[in-house]
Structures are given as C-alpha cells and as structure tokens.
CSV table of C-alpha atoms and ligand atoms in Angstrom, one decimal:
chain,number,residue,atom,x,y,z
A,902,MET,CA,-0.1,-0.3,0.1
A,903,SER,CA,1.3,3.8,-0.2
A,904,ASN,CA,1.7,5.7,2.3
A,905,ALA,CA,-0.7,8.4,-0.2
A,906,GLU,CA,-3.5,5.5,1.5
A,907,SER,CA,-1.8,4.6,4.6
A,908,SER,CA,-3.0,5.2,7.9
A,909,VAL,CA,-0.9,6.0,10.8
A,910,LEU,CA,-1.1,6.6,14.5
A,911,GLY,CA,0.7,9.5,16.2
A,912,ILE,CA,1.9,9.7,19.4
A,913,GLU,CA,2.9,12.6,21.2
A,914,THR,CA,3.8,13.1,24.9
A,915,SER,CA,7.0,15.2,24.1
A,916,CYS,CA,6.0,18.1,26.8
A,917,ASP,CA,2.5,18.5,28.5
A,918,GLU,CA,0.4,17.5,26.2
A,919,THR,CA,-0.7,13.8,25.7
A,920,ALA,CA,-1.7,13.4,21.8
A,921,ALA,CA,-3.1,10.5,20.3
A,922,ALA,CA,-4.2,10.7,16.5
A,923,VAL,CA,-5.3,8.7,13.3
A,924,VAL,CA,-4.5,10.1,9.9
A,925,GLN,CA,-5.3,8.4,6.6
A,926,GLY,CA,-3.1,9.7,3.9
A,927,LEU,CA,-2.7,13.7,4.8
A,928,VAL,CA,-6.1,13.8,6.1
A,929,ILE,CA,-6.3,13.9,9.6
A,930,ARG,CA,-9.7,11.2,11.3
A,931,SER,CA,-8.8,12.3,14.8
A,932,SER,CA,-6.8,14.3,17.3
A,933,VAL,CA,-7.3,13.9,20.6
A,934,VAL,CA,-5.1,16.4,23.0
A,935,ALA,CA,-5.1,15.9,27.0
A,936,SER,CA,-3.4,19.1,27.7
A,937,GLN,CA,-1.9,19.5,31.5
A,938,GLU,CA,-1.7,23.0,31.0
A,939,GLU,CA,-4.3,23.8,34.0
A,940,ILE,CA,-1.9,21.3,36.4
A,941,HIS,CA,1.5,22.9,35.7
A,942,ALA,CA,-0.5,26.5,35.8
A,943,MET,CA,-0.5,26.1,39.4
A,944,PHE,CA,3.8,26.7,39.2
A,945,GLY,CA,3.9,28.5,36.8
A,946,GLY,CA,5.6,26.2,34.3
A,947,VAL,CA,6.2,22.9,33.0
A,948,VAL,CA,7.2,20.2,36.0
A,949,PRO,CA,8.8,17.4,34.3
A,950,GLU,CA,8.0,15.1,37.2
A,951,VAL,CA,4.4,15.6,36.6
A,952,ALA,CA,4.4,15.8,32.9
A,953,SER,CA,5.3,12.2,33.3
A,954,ARG,CA,3.6,10.6,35.8
A,955,LYS,CA,0.7,12.4,34.1
A,956,HIS,CA,1.1,10.8,30.6
A,957,THR,CA,1.7,7.7,32.0
A,958,GLU,CA,-1.8,8.1,33.5
A,959,THR,CA,-3.5,9.4,30.4
A,960,ILE,CA,-1.7,7.5,27.2
A,961,VAL,CA,-3.9,4.4,26.8
A,962,ARG,CA,-7.0,6.2,27.2
A,963,VAL,CA,-5.8,8.9,24.9
A,964,VAL,CA,-5.2,6.5,22.1
A,965,GLN,CA,-8.3,4.1,22.2
A,966,ARG,CA,-10.0,7.9,22.5
A,967,ALA,CA,-8.0,8.6,18.9
A,968,LEU,CA,-9.1,4.9,17.4
A,969,ASP,CA,-12.5,5.1,18.6
A,970,GLU,CA,-13.0,9.1,17.2
A,971,ALA,CA,-11.5,8.0,14.0
A,972,GLU,CA,-13.8,5.3,14.0
A,973,VAL,CA,-11.0,2.4,13.2
A,974,THR,CA,-9.5,-0.3,15.1
A,975,TRP,CA,-6.0,-1.6,15.4
A,976,GLU,CA,-6.5,-4.2,11.9
A,977,ASP,CA,-7.3,-0.7,10.0
A,978,ILE,CA,-4.0,1.1,10.9
A,979,ASP,CA,-0.4,0.4,9.1
A,980,ALA,CA,1.8,2.2,11.1
A,981,LEU,CA,2.7,3.9,14.2
A,982,ALA,CA,4.9,7.0,14.9
A,983,VAL,CA,6.1,8.4,17.9
A,984,THR,CA,7.4,11.3,19.0
A,985,ASN,CA,11.1,10.7,20.9
A,986,GLY,CA,12.7,14.2,21.0
A,987,PRO,CA,13.9,16.6,21.1
A,988,GLY,CA,11.8,17.0,24.4
A,989,LEU,CA,11.9,15.9,28.2
A,990,ILE,CA,13.1,12.8,28.4
A,991,GLY,CA,10.7,11.2,31.2
A,992,SER,CA,7.7,12.4,28.8
A,993,LEU,CA,9.1,11.2,25.7
A,994,LEU,CA,9.8,7.4,27.4
A,995,VAL,CA,6.2,7.7,28.5
A,996,GLY,CA,5.0,8.0,24.4
A,997,VAL,CA,8.1,5.6,23.1
A,998,SER,CA,7.7,3.0,25.7
A,999,ALA,CA,3.6,2.8,24.7
A,1000,ALA,CA,4.4,2.9,21.1
A,1001,LYS,CA,6.6,-0.2,21.8
A,1002,ALA,CA,4.2,-2.1,23.8
A,1003,TYR,CA,1.7,-1.3,20.4
A,1004,HIS,CA,4.3,-1.8,18.3
A,1005,ILE,CA,4.6,-5.9,20.2
A,1006,THR,CA,1.4,-6.4,20.5
A,1007,THR,CA,0.0,-5.4,16.9
A,1008,GLY,CA,3.5,-6.3,14.9
A,1009,LEU,CA,2.7,-2.8,13.2
A,1010,PRO,CA,5.5,-1.3,12.1
A,1011,LEU,CA,7.3,1.8,14.8
A,1012,TYR,CA,9.0,5.3,13.6
A,1013,GLY,CA,10.7,7.5,15.8
A,1014,ILE,CA,9.4,11.2,15.0
A,1015,ASN,CA,11.7,14.2,15.3
A,1016,HIS,CA,9.6,16.7,17.1
A,1017,LEU,CA,10.3,19.3,14.6
A,1018,GLN,CA,9.6,17.5,12.1
A,1019,ALA,CA,6.3,16.6,12.9
A,1020,HIS,CA,5.7,20.6,13.9
A,1021,VAL,CA,6.7,20.8,9.9
A,1022,ALA,CA,4.3,18.3,8.6
A,1023,ALA,CA,1.4,19.4,10.5
A,1024,ASN,CA,1.2,22.0,7.0
A,1025,PHE,CA,0.8,19.2,5.1
A,1026,ALA,CA,-2.6,18.6,6.1
A,1027,HIS,CA,-5.1,18.2,3.5
A,1028,ASP,CA,-8.2,19.0,4.3
A,1029,ARG,CA,-7.7,22.3,5.0
A,1030,GLU,CA,-7.8,25.2,2.6
A,1031,ASN,CA,-4.1,26.7,2.1
A,1032,ALA,CA,-2.0,23.4,3.2
A,1033,LEU,CA,1.4,23.5,1.7
A,1034,HIS,CA,1.4,20.8,-1.0
A,1035,PRO,CA,4.8,18.0,-1.5
A,1036,ASP,CA,4.9,20.2,-4.9
A,1037,ASP,CA,5.0,23.2,-3.4
A,1038,LEU,CA,8.6,22.8,-2.2
A,1039,PRO,CA,11.1,23.6,-1.7
A,1040,ALA,CA,9.6,26.0,0.8
A,1041,ILE,CA,10.5,28.0,4.0
A,1042,ILE,CA,9.4,27.3,7.1
A,1043,LEU,CA,9.9,29.2,10.4
A,1044,ILE,CA,8.9,26.7,13.5
A,1045,ALA,CA,8.5,28.9,16.7
A,1046,SER,CA,7.7,27.3,19.9
A,1047,GLY,CA,8.2,26.8,23.8
A,1048,GLY,CA,11.7,25.2,22.8
A,1049,HIS,CA,12.8,26.3,19.4
A,1050,SER,CA,12.9,29.4,16.9
A,1051,ASP,CA,14.3,27.8,13.5
A,1052,ILE,CA,14.3,29.1,10.1
A,1053,VAL,CA,14.4,25.7,8.2
A,1054,TYR,CA,14.6,25.1,4.1
A,1055,ILE,CA,12.7,22.2,2.9
A,1056,GLU,CA,13.3,20.8,-1.1
A,1057,THR,CA,11.4,17.6,0.4
A,1058,PRO,CA,9.3,16.8,3.3
A,1059,THR,CA,11.6,14.3,4.9
A,1060,ASP,CA,14.5,16.5,4.7
A,1061,TYR,CA,15.2,19.6,6.3
A,1062,GLN,CA,18.2,22.5,6.7
A,1063,VAL,CA,18.4,24.7,9.4
A,1064,LEU,CA,19.0,28.3,8.0
A,1065,GLY,CA,19.2,30.1,11.5
A,1066,GLN,CA,17.7,29.3,15.5
A,1067,THR,CA,17.6,31.0,18.1
A,1068,VAL,CA,21.1,31.4,20.5
A,1069,ASP,CA,19.5,31.7,23.9
A,1070,ASP,CA,15.8,31.5,24.8
A,1071,ALA,CA,13.0,30.3,21.8
A,1072,ALA,CA,10.4,32.9,21.0
A,1073,GLY,CA,8.1,31.1,23.3
A,1074,GLU,CA,10.2,30.8,25.9
A,1075,ALA,CA,10.1,34.3,25.6
A,1076,PHE,CA,6.6,35.2,25.7
A,1077,ASP,CA,6.4,32.5,29.2
A,1078,LYS,CA,9.5,34.7,31.0
A,1079,ALA,CA,7.6,38.0,30.2
A,1080,ALA,CA,4.0,36.4,31.3
A,1081,ARG,CA,5.9,35.2,34.6
A,1082,VAL,CA,7.4,39.0,34.7
A,1083,LEU,CA,3.9,40.3,34.3
A,1084,ASP,CA,2.0,38.0,36.6
A,1085,LEU,CA,-0.2,36.6,34.0
A,1086,GLY,CA,0.4,33.3,34.3
A,1087,TYR,CA,1.0,30.0,32.2
A,1088,PRO,CA,1.6,29.4,29.0
A,1089,GLY,CA,2.6,33.0,28.8
A,1090,GLY,CA,2.4,33.1,24.8
A,1091,PRO,CA,-1.9,33.3,24.9
A,1092,ALA,CA,-1.4,35.4,27.6
A,1093,ILE,CA,0.4,38.5,26.2
A,1094,SER,CA,-1.5,37.9,23.7
A,1095,GLN,CA,-4.6,38.5,24.8
A,1096,ALA,CA,-3.1,41.2,27.1
A,1097,ALA,CA,-1.9,43.3,24.2
A,1098,GLU,CA,-5.3,43.2,22.7
A,1099,ASP,CA,-6.3,46.3,24.4
A,1100,GLY,CA,-2.7,47.9,24.4
A,1101,ASP,CA,-0.4,50.1,22.4
A,1102,SER,CA,2.6,48.6,20.8
A,1103,ALA,CA,4.4,51.8,20.4
A,1104,ALA,CA,4.3,52.5,24.4
A,1105,TYR,CA,7.9,51.0,25.0
A,1106,ASP,CA,10.4,50.8,22.9
A,1107,PHE,CA,11.6,46.9,23.1
A,1108,PRO,CA,14.8,45.9,21.4
A,1109,ARG,CA,14.7,43.6,17.7
A,1110,PRO,CA,18.3,42.0,18.4
A,1111,THR,CA,20.4,40.8,15.5
A,1112,VAL,CA,22.6,38.0,15.5
A,1113,SER,CA,25.5,39.5,13.8
A,1114,ASP,CA,24.6,39.1,9.7
A,1115,THR,CA,23.0,35.7,10.1
A,1116,LEU,CA,19.1,34.4,10.4
A,1117,ASP,CA,19.9,33.3,14.1
A,1118,PHE,CA,17.8,34.9,16.9
A,1119,SER,CA,18.3,36.3,20.6
A,1120,PHE,CA,15.6,36.4,23.1
A,1121,SER,CA,16.8,36.4,25.8
A,1122,GLY,CA,17.6,40.1,26.4
A,1123,LEU,CA,14.2,40.6,25.7
A,1124,LYS,CA,13.0,39.6,29.1
A,1125,THR,CA,15.7,41.6,30.8
A,1126,ALA,CA,14.7,44.7,28.7
A,1127,MET,CA,10.8,43.6,30.0
A,1128,VAL,CA,12.1,43.6,33.9
A,1129,ARG,CA,14.0,46.7,33.2
A,1130,GLN,CA,11.1,48.2,32.0
A,1131,VAL,CA,8.9,47.1,34.6
A,1132,GLU,CA,11.2,48.6,37.3
A,1133,GLU,CA,11.9,51.7,35.9
A,1134,ILE,CA,7.9,52.3,35.6
A,1135,GLY,CA,8.0,51.3,39.2
A,1136,SER,CA,5.0,48.9,38.6
A,1137,PRO,CA,6.3,46.0,41.2
A,1138,ALA,CA,5.6,43.0,38.9
A,1139,ALA,CA,5.3,40.5,41.9
A,1140,ASP,CA,3.1,42.3,43.7
A,1141,THR,CA,0.3,44.3,42.1
A,1142,PRO,CA,0.4,44.1,38.2
A,1143,ALA,CA,-3.0,43.5,37.5
A,1144,GLU,CA,-3.2,47.0,39.5
A,1145,ASP,CA,-2.8,48.5,36.3
A,1146,PRO,CA,-4.1,46.9,33.4
A,1147,ALA,CA,-3.3,49.6,30.8
A,1148,THR,CA,0.3,49.3,31.3
A,1149,VAL,CA,0.5,45.8,31.5
A,1150,ALA,CA,-1.8,45.8,27.9
A,1151,ASP,CA,0.6,48.2,26.8
A,1152,LEU,CA,3.5,46.6,27.6
A,1153,ALA,CA,2.6,43.2,26.7
A,1154,ALA,CA,1.6,44.6,23.2
A,1155,SER,CA,5.3,46.4,22.8
A,1156,PHE,CA,6.7,42.8,24.2
A,1157,GLN,CA,4.8,41.1,21.7
A,1158,ALA,CA,5.9,43.7,18.4
A,1159,ALA,CA,9.5,43.1,19.2
A,1160,VAL,CA,9.2,39.6,19.2
A,1161,VAL,CA,6.5,39.6,15.8
A,1162,ASP,CA,9.2,42.1,14.3
A,1163,THR,CA,11.9,40.3,14.9
A,1164,LEU,CA,10.4,36.9,13.7
A,1165,VAL,CA,9.1,38.6,11.0
A,1166,ARG,CA,12.2,39.9,9.7
A,1167,ASN,CA,14.4,37.5,9.8
A,1168,VAL,CA,12.4,35.0,8.2
A,1169,MET,CA,11.1,37.4,5.1
A,1170,ARG,CA,15.0,37.8,4.9
A,1171,ALA,CA,15.1,33.9,4.6
A,1172,THR,CA,12.8,33.6,2.0
A,1173,GLU,CA,14.4,36.3,0.0
A,1174,GLU,CA,17.8,35.3,-0.4
A,1175,SER,CA,16.4,31.6,-0.7
A,1176,GLY,CA,14.1,32.9,-3.3
A,1177,VAL,CA,11.9,30.1,-3.0
A,1178,ASN,CA,7.9,31.1,-3.2
A,1179,HIS,CA,5.9,29.4,-0.3
A,1180,LEU,CA,6.6,30.3,3.1
A,1181,ALA,CA,4.7,27.9,6.2
A,1182,ILE,CA,5.0,28.6,10.0
A,1183,ALA,CA,4.4,25.9,12.7
A,1184,GLY,CA,5.3,25.5,16.2
A,1185,GLY,CA,2.8,26.9,19.5
A,1186,VAL,CA,4.0,30.4,18.5
A,1187,ALA,CA,2.5,30.2,15.3
A,1188,ALA,CA,-0.7,30.4,17.2
A,1189,ASN,CA,-0.2,34.2,17.6
A,1190,ARG,CA,-2.5,35.7,16.0
A,1191,LEU,CA,-0.2,39.1,15.2
A,1192,LEU,CA,2.4,37.4,13.7
A,1193,ARG,CA,0.0,35.4,11.4
A,1194,LYS,CA,-1.6,38.7,10.3
A,1195,ARG,CA,1.8,40.1,10.0
A,1196,LEU,CA,3.1,37.3,7.6
A,1197,ARG,CA,-0.4,37.0,5.7
A,1198,GLU,CA,0.2,40.7,4.9
A,1199,THR,CA,4.0,41.2,4.1
A,1200,CYS,CA,3.7,37.7,2.3
A,1201,ASN,CA,0.4,39.3,0.1
A,1202,SER,CA,2.6,42.0,-0.9
A,1203,THR,CA,6.5,40.3,-2.1
A,1204,GLY,CA,4.0,37.6,-3.7
A,1205,ILE,CA,5.1,34.3,-2.3
A,1206,GLN,CA,2.5,32.4,-0.8
A,1207,PHE,CA,1.5,31.8,2.6
A,1208,HIS,CA,0.6,28.5,4.7
A,1209,VAL,CA,-0.5,28.6,8.3
A,1210,PRO,CA,-1.7,25.6,10.0
A,1211,PRO,CA,-5.0,26.7,12.2
A,1212,PRO,CA,-3.4,27.1,15.4
A,1213,GLU,CA,-4.6,23.8,17.3
A,1214,LEU,CA,-2.3,22.1,14.9
A,1215,CYS,CA,0.5,24.8,15.2
A,1216,THR,CA,0.6,23.8,19.3
A,1217,ASP,CA,1.5,20.1,20.2
A,1218,ASN,CA,-0.6,17.4,18.5
A,1219,ALA,CA,-0.8,14.0,17.6
A,1220,ALA,CA,-1.4,14.8,13.8
A,1221,MET,CA,1.9,16.4,12.5
A,1222,VAL,CA,3.5,13.1,14.2
A,1223,ALA,CA,1.1,10.9,12.5
A,1224,LEU,CA,1.5,13.2,9.3
A,1225,ALA,CA,5.5,13.0,9.3
A,1226,GLY,CA,5.1,9.3,10.2
A,1227,THR,CA,3.0,9.2,7.1
A,1228,PHE,CA,5.7,10.2,5.1
A,1229,GLN,CA,8.4,8.2,6.4
A,1230,HIS,CA,6.4,5.0,6.3
A,1231,GLY,CA,7.7,3.0,3.2
A,1232,THR,CA,10.9,5.3,2.7
A,1233,ARG,CA,12.9,4.7,5.8
A,1234,GLU,CA,13.1,1.4,7.7
A,1235,PRO,CA,11.2,1.2,10.7
A,1236,GLU,CA,12.6,0.9,13.9
A,1237,ASN,CA,12.6,-1.5,16.2
A,1238,LEU,CA,12.3,-1.8,20.3
A,1239,SER,CA,15.8,0.0,20.3
A,1240,LEU,CA,14.7,3.2,19.7
A,1241,GLY,CA,15.9,5.5,22.3
A,1242,VAL,CA,14.8,9.4,23.2
A,1243,PHE,CA,16.8,12.1,23.1
A,1244,SER,CA,16.4,15.6,24.8
A,1245,ALA,CA,18.0,18.0,22.1
A,1246,MET,CA,18.6,18.6,19.1
A,1247,PRO,CA,22.5,17.4,18.0
A,1248,GLY,CA,24.5,19.6,18.7
A,1249,LYS,CA,23.0,22.1,21.1
B,376,KG4,O1,4.3,24.2,19.9
B,376,KG4,P1,4.5,23.9,21.4
B,376,KG4,O2,2.9,23.5,21.8
B,376,KG4,O3,4.8,22.9,22.4
B,376,KG4,C1,6.6,23.4,22.4
B,376,KG4,O4,7.1,22.3,21.2
B,376,KG4,O5,7.1,24.0,22.9
B,376,KG4,O6,4.6,25.3,21.6
B,376,KG4,C2,3.9,26.2,23.2
B,376,KG4,C3,5.3,27.6,23.1
B,376,KG4,C4,4.8,27.9,24.8
B,376,KG4,O7,6.1,28.6,25.1
B,376,KG4,C5,3.4,28.9,23.9
B,376,KG4,O8,3.6,30.2,24.9
B,376,KG4,C6,3.8,29.2,22.6
B,376,KG4,O9,4.1,28.5,22.3
B,376,KG4,N1,2.5,30.3,22.0
B,376,KG4,C7,2.1,31.2,21.8
B,376,KG4,C8,0.7,31.3,21.7
B,376,KG4,N2,0.3,29.9,21.6
B,376,KG4,C9,0.8,29.2,22.7
B,376,KG4,N3,2.9,32.2,21.9
B,376,KG4,C10,2.9,33.3,21.4
B,376,KG4,N4,1.6,33.4,20.6
B,376,KG4,C11,0.0,32.9,21.3
B,376,KG4,N5,-1.2,32.7,21.0
B,377,ZN,ZN1,7.0,21.8,20.0
C-alpha cells in the first residue's frame, strides 16, 4: 500500500500534552489532545516529574479515543509514529514505551519522529484551504515554539536544512518569561497576546535583536528589557501588576510587537535570500494572531504564498506526528525496540 492511502497512528508526549491521532493519507481522521496546562499553570511552568506521571495516567485512554473518534480499530492501522525527541526525557519515554508496547502487540511498523519534523509536517494536512503541498516545495518554514525558533529550508517533506536558530531563548520561552514578569500566568504566549489586545504596541521601545549578520535569533535580552522596564515604571510586577491593567496591556503589546517584528524580519530575509515562493509557519508561537497577520500581509505584498496551519495544529498535537510518520512509512526502515529518546537537537 502506498503511503498516500496508509493509516498512521501518531503519539506525542514530548512536553505537557498527551496526544494521539489517526491520519489517513494526509487527512486527519482524529486528533485527541489531553492538555496538562491547568496543572502546570499552578507552578508557573512545566514540572517534568508531574508531566511524565500525567502522561502515564492518560496515554492508553487517549490512544483508544483517537481510534474511536476515527472510527477505526487496530486492524485498520498500517504504522505507528511516535515523537522520540527533542523534549523532556521522562515525558518522551512514556510515549515511546507505549508505542513499543503497541508495536509488540499489533506487529505494526514503528517510526521514531523528530518533534520539529512533526511541526513542519502539520503544514501538509490536506483537509484545509491553504495547506502546503509536497509539489509546492522548496519552502521556508519558521518553527517557533517553547523550545525552538528555527528557520528551515525544506526541499522534500522529510529533509530539512536549518538556516537560523536561537542562540539562547526560544520565542515561546520569551513569551512565557515575559508573562511571568507581568504575572499573567502560564502558558505565556496566549496570555501576552490576550493582554496585548487592549495595549499600545508603541508605548515601550523594546529591542529587535540581531545576531551579527545571520538569520539566528536571540531573545534572552528581551526578557531583561522587560524586567528593567517594569522596575523603571515602578509597577512591582511581583505584587500588583493587575492593579494597572492599562500598563500591563501596553507592556504586553510592545513586547509582542518586538518578538513578532524580529521573527518576521529574519524569516522574510530567509525567504528572499533562498528565492522560494512558499513560506509556512509551525509550532505553538505560530498560533499568535499578530504573527499570522503580519506574515500574511508581508507575503501578500511580495508575492510569496503563505501557508499556516490552524492554531490547534500549531501547538503540540499528534496529528502532526502521524503526518510525519506518513512520509516516513515505506520510505525508511522502521525502528525496533531499541528506539531511544533524546532531549536536545544534536549539536545543541
Ligand atoms: O509547540 P508548542 O505547543 O510546544 C513546544 O514544542 O514547545 O509551543 C508552546 C509555546 C509556549 O511557549 C507558548 O507560550 C507559545 O508556544 N504559544 C504562543 C501562543 N500560543 C502558544 N505564543 C504566542 N502567541 C500565542 N498565541
Ligand atoms: Zn512543539
């Protein structure tokens, strides 16, 4: 059977979402995400021990629900795909161990999927309007998440070349840290974006950092700039930020504008320099409304075709893992029980 028709069950547990999905060809049949956001919000960030324990409690039910919602049984599945890195080791191990158990009991081929490759693959989901099609390639893809801010050049759905990456914090991490300074809660991206709705993005002058003459990012200084600004205006974020919602809104809007400007600047430069006609975005930060709007406008005015998955395919999910598995199935040797996990990208 060609992978254009095969059904792949994907599993994702690299951070704080326990997710499973069934994809047939490049069409998503089900996508179940059990988020742990509420639990980690109490601690202001992901607690690895808590995350892996929750994955263990939930994974079997989530997989069963993915099969049920797709109205299929194990007999209908052709391959298993599981994220095996980068991510939190304890969390990854839960998904990979579950996938190995299903591999043993069903005999299905098993593929280990790189989480970033999965975010890229989200763009190829077919059941929507502005999907990226393999025939559109080459393309530039911005992967902006809690752990990554990568600009990649892809020639095929399975190969990619990193043109730029962050030298310190990722874009999502910057949002999360700034939200903590403003006491807006976790995850910070949606919170900052929400608070920014009523703010003036020109109220504060945050830096748009460059890293020499490269396409790399550096976001750690932005958080420091936010801390300084908060100290300077005498709004003690640790105590009473909510007392002045207008100031918080202006800070959030100005901060968001700085991150978005920086991402847009580098990604448009990469698109121009590589001469491609297609640009896509992926990862949790790709759910950001301002980023989507700005890239859509810039692409419209430069004749580049812009592709963006719906927000639920941008944040962590297993449909993207199954989609990545679809491209691997039949083109690569499947894994066996020695499949390992890794926490960071090689070389990082
Ligand atoms: O891809 P993802 O769900 O998980 C990782 O692989 O990291 O990305 C999570 C990150 C978090 O840092 C979160 O604050 C950020 O994506 N994020 C956003 C938005 N939604 C999620 N950042 C900015 N604006 C958003 N609307
Ligand atoms: Zn992710």
